[in-house]
Amino acid sequence: MNYPEKIREQAEAILVRYPEGRERSALLPLLHLVQSHDGYVSDAGIAFCAEVLDITKAQVQAVSTFYTMYKREPAGDWLVSVCTNTLCQAKGGQKVFDALSDELDVAHNETTPDGKITLEHAECLAACDYAPVVTVNYEFFDEYGEDKAVELVRELKDGRRPIPTRGAPLCTLRELSVQLAGFDEERTAGLEGNAQGDATLAGARLAAEAGITAPAGEPDAPLLAKEPEEAK
Ligand code: FES
């Protein structure tokens, strides 16, 4: 496997984070590492992870195909995900997807011929209070109907990096994979970001106004509740 020395050094740095005998738990960051180099989890990446962890390629493949964040086909710099789950669907999620599919001339899980943009349907993106939701490399663009979503991908096609509604500034899928492998991203812009959305904070604000607080935790309490005496 022809990976550069830097990738091999980073793989070693990942392995030493795990206790002896538990190194195979490093498979998830290792898959992000090879994705950061190849732009997807290639067959070479599968073989590299198997070699590093001394497990079979079938075991690596089984994990890589379970999680949707690992791409098994070459993906674009920009992964555009359109939520078509219940609430977003009720607010036009499918229309957003269809508009982007027309604009980019690609279907679900396909990438534009220039290799820049991959489009996918997504299940609930955990931002139902901002439906319909689009993400680019998992950063949120809240309440993006058809027109705003089409403008968004036009900006990406033009080489610009639109500012997400919340969270960190956009980085490419490869740059993101470096972060997910557990390494600092070199761009300082990756550390900046917008504040949380007001809808997310509304519940906390109402609770504060009503004087409602969470019960105090017991820091030393065991993780599992004790069995009641009578149940023994
Ligand atoms: S249904 Fe779209 S974010 Fe939850």
Tab-separated table of N, CA, C and O in Angstrom, residues 46 50 54-61:
chain	number	residue	atom	x	y	z
A	46	ILE	N	-8.804	0.268	2.817
A	46	ILE	CA	-9.293	-0.911	3.556
A	46	ILE	C	-8.100	-1.817	3.889
A	46	ILE	O	-7.933	-2.265	5.029
A	50	ALA	N	-6.471	-2.769	7.591
A	50	ALA	CA	-6.365	-4.175	7.991
A	50	ALA	C	-4.934	-4.512	8.376
A	50	ALA	O	-4.682	-5.201	9.376
A	54	ASP	N	-3.875	-5.518	11.990
A	54	ASP	CA	-3.744	-6.973	11.935
A	54	ASP	C	-5.104	-7.655	12.054
A	54	ASP	O	-5.302	-8.570	12.866
A	55	ILE	N	-6.062	-7.151	11.275
A	55	ILE	CA	-7.373	-7.782	11.172
A	55	ILE	C	-7.647	-8.023	9.693
A	55	ILE	O	-6.851	-7.629	8.835
A	56	THR	N	-8.777	-8.652	9.375
A	56	THR	CA	-9.025	-8.973	7.968
A	56	THR	C	-9.653	-7.779	7.236
A	56	THR	O	-10.285	-6.918	7.850
A	57	LYS	N	-9.472	-7.780	5.922
A	57	LYS	CA	-10.089	-6.730	5.114
A	57	LYS	C	-11.615	-6.809	5.217
A	57	LYS	O	-12.296	-5.792	5.173
A	58	ALA	N	-12.152	-8.036	5.372
A	58	ALA	CA	-13.607	-8.188	5.507
A	58	ALA	C	-14.099	-7.481	6.770
A	58	ALA	O	-15.165	-6.848	6.771
A	59	GLN	N	-13.311	-7.562	7.848
A	59	GLN	CA	-13.710	-6.880	9.087
A	59	GLN	C	-13.707	-5.365	8.888
A	59	GLN	O	-14.614	-4.661	9.346
A	60	VAL	N	-12.704	-4.860	8.216
A	60	VAL	CA	-12.635	-3.411	7.975
A	60	VAL	C	-13.792	-2.983	7.082
A	60	VAL	O	-14.474	-1.988	7.342
A	61	GLN	N	-14.032	-3.765	6.052
A	61	GLN	CA	-15.104	-3.423	5.113
A	61	GLN	C	-16.456	-3.415	5.817
A	61	GLN	O	-17.301	-2.549	5.547
